[in-house]
GROMACS .gro file of C-alpha atoms in nm:
model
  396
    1UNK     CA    1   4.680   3.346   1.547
    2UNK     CA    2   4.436   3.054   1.388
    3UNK     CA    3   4.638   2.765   1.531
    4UNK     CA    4   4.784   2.646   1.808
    5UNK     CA    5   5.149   2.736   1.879
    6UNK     CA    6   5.446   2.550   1.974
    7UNK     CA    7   5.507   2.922   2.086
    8UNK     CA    8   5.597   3.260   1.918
    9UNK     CA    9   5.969   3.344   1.895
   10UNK     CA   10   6.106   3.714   1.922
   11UNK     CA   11   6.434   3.756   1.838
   12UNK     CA   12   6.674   4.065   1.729
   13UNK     CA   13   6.691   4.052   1.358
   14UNK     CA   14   6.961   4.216   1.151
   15UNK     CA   15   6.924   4.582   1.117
   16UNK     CA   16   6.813   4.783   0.820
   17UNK     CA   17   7.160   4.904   0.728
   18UNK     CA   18   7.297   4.561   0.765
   19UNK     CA   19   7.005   4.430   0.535
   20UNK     CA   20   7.075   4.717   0.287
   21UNK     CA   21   7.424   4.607   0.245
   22UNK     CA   22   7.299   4.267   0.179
   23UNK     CA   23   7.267   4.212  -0.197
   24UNK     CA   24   7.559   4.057  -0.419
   25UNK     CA   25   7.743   4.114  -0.698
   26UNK     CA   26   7.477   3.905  -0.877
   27UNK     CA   27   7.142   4.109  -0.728
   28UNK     CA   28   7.322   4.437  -0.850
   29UNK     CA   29   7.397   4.330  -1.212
   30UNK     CA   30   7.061   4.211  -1.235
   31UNK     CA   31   6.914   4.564  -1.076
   32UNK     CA   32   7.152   4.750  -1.384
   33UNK     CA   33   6.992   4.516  -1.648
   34UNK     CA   34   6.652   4.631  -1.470
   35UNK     CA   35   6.687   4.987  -1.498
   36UNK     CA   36   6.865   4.909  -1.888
   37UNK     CA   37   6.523   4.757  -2.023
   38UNK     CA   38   6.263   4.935  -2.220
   39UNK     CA   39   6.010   5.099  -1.927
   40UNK     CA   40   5.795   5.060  -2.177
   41UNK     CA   41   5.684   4.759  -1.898
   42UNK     CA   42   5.656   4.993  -1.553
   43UNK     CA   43   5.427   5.226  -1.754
   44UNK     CA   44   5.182   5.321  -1.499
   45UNK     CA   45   5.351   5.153  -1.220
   46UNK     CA   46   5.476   5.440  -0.990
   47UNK     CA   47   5.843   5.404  -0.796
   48UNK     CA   48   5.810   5.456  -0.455
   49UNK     CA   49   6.076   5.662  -0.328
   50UNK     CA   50   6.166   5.919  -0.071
   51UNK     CA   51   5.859   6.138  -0.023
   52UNK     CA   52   5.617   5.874  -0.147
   53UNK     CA   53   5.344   5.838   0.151
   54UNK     CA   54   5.434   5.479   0.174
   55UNK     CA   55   5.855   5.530   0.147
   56UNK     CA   56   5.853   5.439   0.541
   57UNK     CA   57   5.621   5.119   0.531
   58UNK     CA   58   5.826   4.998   0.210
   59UNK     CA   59   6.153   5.046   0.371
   60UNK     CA   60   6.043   4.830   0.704
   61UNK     CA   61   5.882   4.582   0.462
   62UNK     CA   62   6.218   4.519   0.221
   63UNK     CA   63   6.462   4.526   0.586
   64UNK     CA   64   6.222   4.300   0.785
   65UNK     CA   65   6.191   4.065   0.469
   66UNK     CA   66   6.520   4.042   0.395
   67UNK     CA   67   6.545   3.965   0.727
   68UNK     CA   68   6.261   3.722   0.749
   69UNK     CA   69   6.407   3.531   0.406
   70UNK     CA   70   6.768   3.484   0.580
   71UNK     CA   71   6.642   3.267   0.900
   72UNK     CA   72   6.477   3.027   0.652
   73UNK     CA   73   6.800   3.026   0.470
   74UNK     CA   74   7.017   2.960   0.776
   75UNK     CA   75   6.755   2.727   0.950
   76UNK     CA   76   6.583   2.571   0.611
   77UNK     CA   77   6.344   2.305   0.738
   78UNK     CA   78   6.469   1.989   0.763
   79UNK     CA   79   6.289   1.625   0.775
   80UNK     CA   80   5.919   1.538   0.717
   81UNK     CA   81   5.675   1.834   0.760
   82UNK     CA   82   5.455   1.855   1.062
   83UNK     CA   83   5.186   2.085   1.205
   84UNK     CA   84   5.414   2.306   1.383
   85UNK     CA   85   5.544   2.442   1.021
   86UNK     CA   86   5.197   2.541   0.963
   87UNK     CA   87   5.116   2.724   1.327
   88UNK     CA   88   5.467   2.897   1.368
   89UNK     CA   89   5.502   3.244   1.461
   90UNK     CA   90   5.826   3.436   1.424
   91UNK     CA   91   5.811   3.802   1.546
   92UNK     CA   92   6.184   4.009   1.457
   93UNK     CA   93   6.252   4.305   1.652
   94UNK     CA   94   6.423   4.566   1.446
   95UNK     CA   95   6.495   4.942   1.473
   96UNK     CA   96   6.140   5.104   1.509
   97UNK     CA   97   5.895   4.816   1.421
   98UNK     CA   98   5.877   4.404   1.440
   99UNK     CA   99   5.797   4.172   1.153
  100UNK     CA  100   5.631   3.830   1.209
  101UNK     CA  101   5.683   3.582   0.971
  102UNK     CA  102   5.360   3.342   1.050
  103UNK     CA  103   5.382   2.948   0.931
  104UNK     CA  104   5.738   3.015   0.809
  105UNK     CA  105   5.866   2.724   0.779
  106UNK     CA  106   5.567   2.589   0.571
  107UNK     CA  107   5.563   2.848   0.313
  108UNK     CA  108   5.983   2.786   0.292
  109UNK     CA  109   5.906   2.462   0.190
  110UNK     CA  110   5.645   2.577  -0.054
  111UNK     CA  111   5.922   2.799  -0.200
  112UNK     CA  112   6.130   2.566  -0.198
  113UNK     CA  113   5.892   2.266  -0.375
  114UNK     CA  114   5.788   2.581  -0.635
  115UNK     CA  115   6.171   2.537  -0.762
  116UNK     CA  116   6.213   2.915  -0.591
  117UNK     CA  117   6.530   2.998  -0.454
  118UNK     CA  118   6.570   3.174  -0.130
  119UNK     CA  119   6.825   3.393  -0.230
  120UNK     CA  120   6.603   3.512  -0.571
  121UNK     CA  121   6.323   3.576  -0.345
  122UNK     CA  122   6.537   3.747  -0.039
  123UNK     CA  123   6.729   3.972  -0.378
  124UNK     CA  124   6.380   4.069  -0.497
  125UNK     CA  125   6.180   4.164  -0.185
  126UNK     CA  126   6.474   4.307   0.036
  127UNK     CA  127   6.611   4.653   0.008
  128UNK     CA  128   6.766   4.747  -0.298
  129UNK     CA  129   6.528   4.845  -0.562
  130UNK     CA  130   6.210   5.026  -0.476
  131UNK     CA  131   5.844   4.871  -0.495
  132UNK     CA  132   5.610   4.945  -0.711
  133UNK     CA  133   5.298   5.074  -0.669
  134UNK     CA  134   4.989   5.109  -0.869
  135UNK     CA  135   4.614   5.211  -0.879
  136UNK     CA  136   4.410   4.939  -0.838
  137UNK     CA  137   4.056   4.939  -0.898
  138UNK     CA  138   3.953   4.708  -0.612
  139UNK     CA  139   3.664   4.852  -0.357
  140UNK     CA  140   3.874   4.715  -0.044
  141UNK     CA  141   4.099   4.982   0.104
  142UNK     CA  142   4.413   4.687   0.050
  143UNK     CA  143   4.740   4.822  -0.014
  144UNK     CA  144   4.908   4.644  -0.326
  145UNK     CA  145   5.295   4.643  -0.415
  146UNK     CA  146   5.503   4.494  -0.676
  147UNK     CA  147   5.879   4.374  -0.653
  148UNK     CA  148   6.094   4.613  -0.897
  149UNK     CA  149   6.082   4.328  -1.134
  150UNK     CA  150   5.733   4.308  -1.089
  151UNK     CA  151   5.764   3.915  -1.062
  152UNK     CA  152   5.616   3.948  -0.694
  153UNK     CA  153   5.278   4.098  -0.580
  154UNK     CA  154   5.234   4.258  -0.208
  155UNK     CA  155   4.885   4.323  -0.029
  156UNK     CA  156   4.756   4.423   0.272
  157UNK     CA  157   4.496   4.185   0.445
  158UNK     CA  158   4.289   4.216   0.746
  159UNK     CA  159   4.328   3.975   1.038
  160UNK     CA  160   4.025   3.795   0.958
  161UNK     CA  161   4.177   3.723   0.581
  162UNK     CA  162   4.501   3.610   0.748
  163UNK     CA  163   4.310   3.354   0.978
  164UNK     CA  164   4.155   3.189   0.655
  165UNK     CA  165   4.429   3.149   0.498
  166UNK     CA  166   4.662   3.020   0.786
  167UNK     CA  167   4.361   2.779   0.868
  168UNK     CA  168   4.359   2.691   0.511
  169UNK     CA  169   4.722   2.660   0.436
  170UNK     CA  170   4.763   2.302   0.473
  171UNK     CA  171   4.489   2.207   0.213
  172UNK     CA  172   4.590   2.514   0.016
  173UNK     CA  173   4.923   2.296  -0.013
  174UNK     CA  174   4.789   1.966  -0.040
  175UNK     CA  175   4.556   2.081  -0.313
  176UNK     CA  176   4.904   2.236  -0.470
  177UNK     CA  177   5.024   1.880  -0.426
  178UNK     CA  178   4.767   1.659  -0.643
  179UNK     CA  179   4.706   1.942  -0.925
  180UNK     CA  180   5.052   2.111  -0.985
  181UNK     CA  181   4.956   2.260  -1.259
  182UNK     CA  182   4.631   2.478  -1.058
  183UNK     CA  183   4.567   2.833  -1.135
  184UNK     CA  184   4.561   2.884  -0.786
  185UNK     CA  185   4.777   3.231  -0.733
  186UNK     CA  186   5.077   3.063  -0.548
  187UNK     CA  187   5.109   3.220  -0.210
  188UNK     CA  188   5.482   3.280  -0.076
  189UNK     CA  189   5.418   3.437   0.261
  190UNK     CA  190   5.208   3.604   0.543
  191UNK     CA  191   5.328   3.841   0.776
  192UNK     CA  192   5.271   4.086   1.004
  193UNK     CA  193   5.387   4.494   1.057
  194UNK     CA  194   5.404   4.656   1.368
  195UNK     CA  195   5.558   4.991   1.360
  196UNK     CA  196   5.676   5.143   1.738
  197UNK     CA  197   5.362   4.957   1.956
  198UNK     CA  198   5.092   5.046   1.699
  199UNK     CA  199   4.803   4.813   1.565
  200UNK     CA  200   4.989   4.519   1.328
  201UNK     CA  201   4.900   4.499   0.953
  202UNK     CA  202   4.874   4.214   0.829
  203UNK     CA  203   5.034   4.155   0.409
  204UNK     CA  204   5.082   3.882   0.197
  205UNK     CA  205   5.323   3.777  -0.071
  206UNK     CA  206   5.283   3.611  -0.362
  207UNK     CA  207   5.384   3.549  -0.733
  208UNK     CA  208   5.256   3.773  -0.972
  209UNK     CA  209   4.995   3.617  -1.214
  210UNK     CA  210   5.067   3.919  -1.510
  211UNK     CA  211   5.455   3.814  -1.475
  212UNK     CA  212   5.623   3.886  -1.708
  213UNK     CA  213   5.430   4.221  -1.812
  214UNK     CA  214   5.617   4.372  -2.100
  215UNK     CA  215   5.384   4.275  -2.378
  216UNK     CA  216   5.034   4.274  -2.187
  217UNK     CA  217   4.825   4.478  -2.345
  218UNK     CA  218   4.484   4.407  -2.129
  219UNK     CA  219   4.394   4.309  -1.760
  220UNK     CA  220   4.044   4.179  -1.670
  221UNK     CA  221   3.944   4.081  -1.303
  222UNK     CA  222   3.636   3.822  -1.344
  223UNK     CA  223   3.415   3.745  -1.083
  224UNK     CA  224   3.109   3.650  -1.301
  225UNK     CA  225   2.871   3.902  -1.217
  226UNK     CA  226   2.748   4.242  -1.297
  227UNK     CA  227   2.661   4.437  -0.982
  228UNK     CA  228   3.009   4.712  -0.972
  229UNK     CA  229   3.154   4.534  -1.233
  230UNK     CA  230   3.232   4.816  -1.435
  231UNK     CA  231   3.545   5.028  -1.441
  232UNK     CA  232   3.600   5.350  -1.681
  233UNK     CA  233   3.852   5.242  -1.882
  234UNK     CA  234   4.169   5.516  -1.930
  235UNK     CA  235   4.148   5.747  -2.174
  236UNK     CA  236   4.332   5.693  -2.501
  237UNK     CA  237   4.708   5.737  -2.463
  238UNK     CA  238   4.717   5.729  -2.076
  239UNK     CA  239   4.970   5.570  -1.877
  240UNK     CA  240   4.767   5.422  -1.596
  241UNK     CA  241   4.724   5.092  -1.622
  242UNK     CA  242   4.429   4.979  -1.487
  243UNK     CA  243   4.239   4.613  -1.467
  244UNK     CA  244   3.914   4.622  -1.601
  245UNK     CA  245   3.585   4.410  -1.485
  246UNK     CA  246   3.361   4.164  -1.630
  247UNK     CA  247   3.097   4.385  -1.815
  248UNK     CA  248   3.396   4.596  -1.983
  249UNK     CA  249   3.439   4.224  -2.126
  250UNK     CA  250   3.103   4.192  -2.287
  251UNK     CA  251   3.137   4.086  -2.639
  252UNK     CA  252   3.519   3.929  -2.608
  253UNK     CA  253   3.615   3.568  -2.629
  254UNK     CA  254   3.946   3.375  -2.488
  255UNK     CA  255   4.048   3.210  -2.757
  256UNK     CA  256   4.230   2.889  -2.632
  257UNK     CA  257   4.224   2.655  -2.940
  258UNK     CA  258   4.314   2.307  -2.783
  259UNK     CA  259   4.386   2.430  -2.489
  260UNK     CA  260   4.033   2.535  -2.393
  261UNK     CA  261   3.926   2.153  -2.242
  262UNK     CA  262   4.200   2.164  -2.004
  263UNK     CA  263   4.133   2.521  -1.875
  264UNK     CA  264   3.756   2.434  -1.830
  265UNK     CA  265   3.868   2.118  -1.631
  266UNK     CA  266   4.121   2.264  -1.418
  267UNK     CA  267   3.920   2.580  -1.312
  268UNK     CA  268   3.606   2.292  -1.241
  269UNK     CA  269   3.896   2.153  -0.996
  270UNK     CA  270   4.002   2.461  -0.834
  271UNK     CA  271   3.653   2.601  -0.789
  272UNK     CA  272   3.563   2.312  -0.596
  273UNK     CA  273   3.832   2.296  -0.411
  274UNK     CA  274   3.716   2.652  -0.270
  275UNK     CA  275   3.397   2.551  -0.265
  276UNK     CA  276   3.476   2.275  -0.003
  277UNK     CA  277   3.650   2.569   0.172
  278UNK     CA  278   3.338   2.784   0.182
  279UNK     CA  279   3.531   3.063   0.029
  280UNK     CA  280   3.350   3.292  -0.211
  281UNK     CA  281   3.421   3.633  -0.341
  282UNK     CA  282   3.764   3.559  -0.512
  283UNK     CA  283   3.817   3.621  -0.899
  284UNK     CA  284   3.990   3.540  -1.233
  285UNK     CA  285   4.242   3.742  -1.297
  286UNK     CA  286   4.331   3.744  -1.724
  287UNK     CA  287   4.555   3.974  -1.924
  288UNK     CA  288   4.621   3.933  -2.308
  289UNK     CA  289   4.971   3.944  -2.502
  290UNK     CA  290   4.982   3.914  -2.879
  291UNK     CA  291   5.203   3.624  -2.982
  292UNK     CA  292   5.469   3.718  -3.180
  293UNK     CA  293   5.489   3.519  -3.519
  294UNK     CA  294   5.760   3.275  -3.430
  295UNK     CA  295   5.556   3.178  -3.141
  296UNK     CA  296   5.278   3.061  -3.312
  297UNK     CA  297   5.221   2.730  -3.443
  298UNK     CA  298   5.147   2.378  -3.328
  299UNK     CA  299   5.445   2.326  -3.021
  300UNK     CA  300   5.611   2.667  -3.065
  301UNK     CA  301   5.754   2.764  -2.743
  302UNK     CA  302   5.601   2.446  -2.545
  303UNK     CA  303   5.810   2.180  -2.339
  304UNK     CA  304   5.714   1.885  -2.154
  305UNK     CA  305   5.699   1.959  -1.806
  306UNK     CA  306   5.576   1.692  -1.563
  307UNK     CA  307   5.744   1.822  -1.253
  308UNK     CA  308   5.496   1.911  -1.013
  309UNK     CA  309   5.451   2.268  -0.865
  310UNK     CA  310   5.464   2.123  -0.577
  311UNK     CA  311   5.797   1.884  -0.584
  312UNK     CA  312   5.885   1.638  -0.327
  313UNK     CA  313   5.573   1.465  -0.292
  314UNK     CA  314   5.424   1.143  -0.422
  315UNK     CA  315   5.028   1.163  -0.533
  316UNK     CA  316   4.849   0.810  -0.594
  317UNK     CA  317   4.640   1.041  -0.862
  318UNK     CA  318   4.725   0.921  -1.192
  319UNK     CA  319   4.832   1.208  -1.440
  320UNK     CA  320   4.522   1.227  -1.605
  321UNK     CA  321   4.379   1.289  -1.319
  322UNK     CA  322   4.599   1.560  -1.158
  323UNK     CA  323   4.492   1.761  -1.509
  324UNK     CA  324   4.866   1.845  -1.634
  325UNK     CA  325   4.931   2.038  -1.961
  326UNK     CA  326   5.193   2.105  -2.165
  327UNK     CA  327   5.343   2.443  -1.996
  328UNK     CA  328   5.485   2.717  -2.190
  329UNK     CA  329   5.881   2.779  -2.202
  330UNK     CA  330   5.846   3.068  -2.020
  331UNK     CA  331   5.883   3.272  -1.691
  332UNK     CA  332   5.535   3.193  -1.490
  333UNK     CA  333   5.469   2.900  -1.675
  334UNK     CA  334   5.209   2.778  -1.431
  335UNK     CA  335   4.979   3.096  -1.533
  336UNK     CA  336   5.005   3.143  -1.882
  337UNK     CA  337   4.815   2.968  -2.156
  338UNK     CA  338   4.901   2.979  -2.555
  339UNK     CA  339   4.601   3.034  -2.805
  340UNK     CA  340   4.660   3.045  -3.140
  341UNK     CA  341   4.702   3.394  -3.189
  342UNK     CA  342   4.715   3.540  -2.809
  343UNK     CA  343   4.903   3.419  -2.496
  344UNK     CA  344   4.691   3.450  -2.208
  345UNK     CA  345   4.791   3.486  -1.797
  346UNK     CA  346   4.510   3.339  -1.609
  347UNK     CA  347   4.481   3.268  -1.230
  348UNK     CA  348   4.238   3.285  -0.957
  349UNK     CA  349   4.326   3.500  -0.707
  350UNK     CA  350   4.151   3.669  -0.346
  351UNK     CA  351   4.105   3.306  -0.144
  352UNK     CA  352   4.073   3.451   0.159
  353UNK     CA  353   3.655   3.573   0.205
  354UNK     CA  354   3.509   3.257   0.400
  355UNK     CA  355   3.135   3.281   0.360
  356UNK     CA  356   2.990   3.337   0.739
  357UNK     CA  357   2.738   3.532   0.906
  358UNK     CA  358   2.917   3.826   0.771
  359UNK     CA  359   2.880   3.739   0.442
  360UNK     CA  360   2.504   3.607   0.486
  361UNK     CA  361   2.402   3.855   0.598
  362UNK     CA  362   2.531   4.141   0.316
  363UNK     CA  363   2.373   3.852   0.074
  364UNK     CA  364   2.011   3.901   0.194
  365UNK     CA  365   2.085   4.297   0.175
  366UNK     CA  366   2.208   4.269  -0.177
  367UNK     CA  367   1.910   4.013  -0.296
  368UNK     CA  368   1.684   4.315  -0.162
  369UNK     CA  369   1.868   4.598  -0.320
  370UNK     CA  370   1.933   4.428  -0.679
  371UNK     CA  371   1.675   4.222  -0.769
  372UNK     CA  372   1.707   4.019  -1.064
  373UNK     CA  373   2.114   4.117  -1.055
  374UNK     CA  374   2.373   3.934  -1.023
  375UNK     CA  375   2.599   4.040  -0.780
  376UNK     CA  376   2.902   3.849  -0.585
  377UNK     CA  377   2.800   3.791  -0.263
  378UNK     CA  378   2.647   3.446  -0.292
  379UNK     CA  379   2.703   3.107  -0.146
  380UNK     CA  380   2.995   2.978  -0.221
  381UNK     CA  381   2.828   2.672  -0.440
  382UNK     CA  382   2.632   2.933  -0.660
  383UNK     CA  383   2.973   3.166  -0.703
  384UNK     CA  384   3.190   2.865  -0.822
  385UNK     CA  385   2.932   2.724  -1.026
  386UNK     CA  386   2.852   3.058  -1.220
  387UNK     CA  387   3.183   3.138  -1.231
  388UNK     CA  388   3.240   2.819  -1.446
  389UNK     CA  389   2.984   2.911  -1.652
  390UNK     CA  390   3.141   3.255  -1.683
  391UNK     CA  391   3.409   3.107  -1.819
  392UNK     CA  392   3.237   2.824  -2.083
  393UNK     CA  393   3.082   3.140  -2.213
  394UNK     CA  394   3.353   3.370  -2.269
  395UNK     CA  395   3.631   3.058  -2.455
  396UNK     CA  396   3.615   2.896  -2.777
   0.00000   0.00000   0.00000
């Protein structure tokens, strides 16, 4: 791939039945508490199952996970981390296909230093339960997945994505490192597909920024521009959940109370950090949950978390400086901001679209066919800039 190699492994990984018999006790009660709650929460989230077009590529996903999950569970990584974590490659032949696992060992200690246990992760990804799927409103031709608990988010990349991101990964984690609490989706793992000698395809895991979804009632997808950034919104009464775009947010605030000075700073931080990356095109996801009464209020529902996202790792930055809040006492603390009267899940998301000739080029096409738009193809300066100002705009 990006990086040198110490050289790719192949080995024979367990096989799909052996995977399938896998989960404990434990994973099972929790998968009958699952199917117990209200699916008030998986409304417009479709089950794949048997018959679904993408039953087969789910099935080698969840086995070749599960699969993936257990090495770095019998062979955790051990002593101070070097570049080889970051240019790994681990391909696992099973029946019909052959997962590789890319920069494992790097993104098991980001698990690991995100307080994530292996075993939660392997339970949640591996076979079991079935993904999720849902209609996104993106203009790629990505694939996107959801755990059963809908705690983890699946999508397709193409190689070119993958390369940024593995060539990225070890300021991605050092960035991680001096502002724990970034809204920086955290990235679990890259891998690739290969199904009986075909073309690989290349997906991504990651936590889920709208986690936990019961009470969400809206999803937005910011960018800061207007060009396509419009999305019919369902009609009344529909299931389908869809995430809308930044002009179907015209007229709407974020109210963040005192929270607002901290959000402004941190997404300053983070969209320089990109910047400095040359990475452009990615966006701001949001979704809005009413706060229930007893969460409302001066310190309802906050605790005083100072452990970094990133654990394990000394920072010379003072506190003030690595921009830490007062997190939430909830799931996906990292992502979720209280205002006095909503709770909002915020995170920037899409890191992957470096800003070459590729990209220069579809710039100077778009400055020709919108003038005087805005659209998002622009340097990556300009995008993090306006998307800041995007954002001063829209809270209070």
């Amino acid at each position: 791939m990006a990086a040198p190699s110490p050289g790719p492994r192949e080995v024979l990984a367990l096989s799909p039945e052996a995977a399938r018999r896998a989960p404990t006790s434990g994973s099972s009660c929790r998968g009958l508490l699952w199917r117990l709650r209200d699916k008030q929460s998986r409304l417009g989230l479709f089950e794949i199952g048997p018959g679904h077009e993408l039953h087969g590529m789910m099935c080698m996903m969840q086995a070749g996970l599960w699969a993936a999950t257990q090495v770095s569970m019998d062979h955790p990584p051990t002593g101070l981390p070097s570049q080889e974590d970051f240019s790994e490659v681990l391909t696992q032949v099973h029946e019909g296909f052959e997962l590789g696992t890319l920069a494992g060992p790097a993104f098991a200690r980001l698990r690991h230093c995100l307080g994530l246990a292996e075993e939660d992760y392997q339970a949640a990804l591996g076979p079991g339960s079935p993904y999720l799927q849902f209609l996104s409103t993106s203009k790629s031709k990505a694939i996107f997945f959801l755990s059963h608990d809908q705690r983890f988010f699946l999508k397709t990349q193409r190689r070119r994505e993958v390369r940024a991101l593995l060539a990225h990964l070890p300021r991605y984690v050092q960035h991680l490192q001096r502002h724990p609490h970034s809204l920086l989706a955290r990235l679990l793992g890259v891998h690739s597909l290969r199904v009986a000698g075909g073309k690989k395809t290349y997906f991504i895991v990651m936590h889920s920024v709208f986690y936990p979804a019961g009470r969400i009632s809206e999803r937005y997808d910011i960018k800061g521009c207007e060009v396509s950034r419009w999305v019919e919104p369902a009609p009344e009464g529909s299931p389908v959940i869809l995430v809308l775009k930044d002009l179907n947010f015209q007229g709407k605030t974020i109210d963040l109370g005192p929270q607002r000075s901290w959000f402004l700073r941190q997404m300053e931080l983070d969209t320089t950090f990109l910047r400095e990356l040359n990475v452009l095109d990615y966006s701001l996801l949001m979704a809005f949950q009413r706060l229930h009464e007893d969460e409302r209020g001066p310190g309802s529902g906050l605790i005083f978390r100072m452990a970094r996202s990133v654990q394990g790792t000394e920072s010379p930055e003072e506190p003030g400086a690595q921009n830490r809040r007062l997190l939430p006492d909830a799931p996906n603390a990292l992502h979720i901001l209280d205002g006095p009267e909503q709770r909002y899940f915020l995170g920037l998301v899409d890191l992957a679209t470096v800003y070459g000739l590729r990209k220069r080029l579809e710039h100077l096409w778009k400055t020709l066919r919108y003038p005087g738009r805005t659209f998002s193809t622009v340097s990556p300066a300009r995008y993090a800039c306006r998307l800041c100002q995007w954002v001063e705009a829209h809270t209070e």
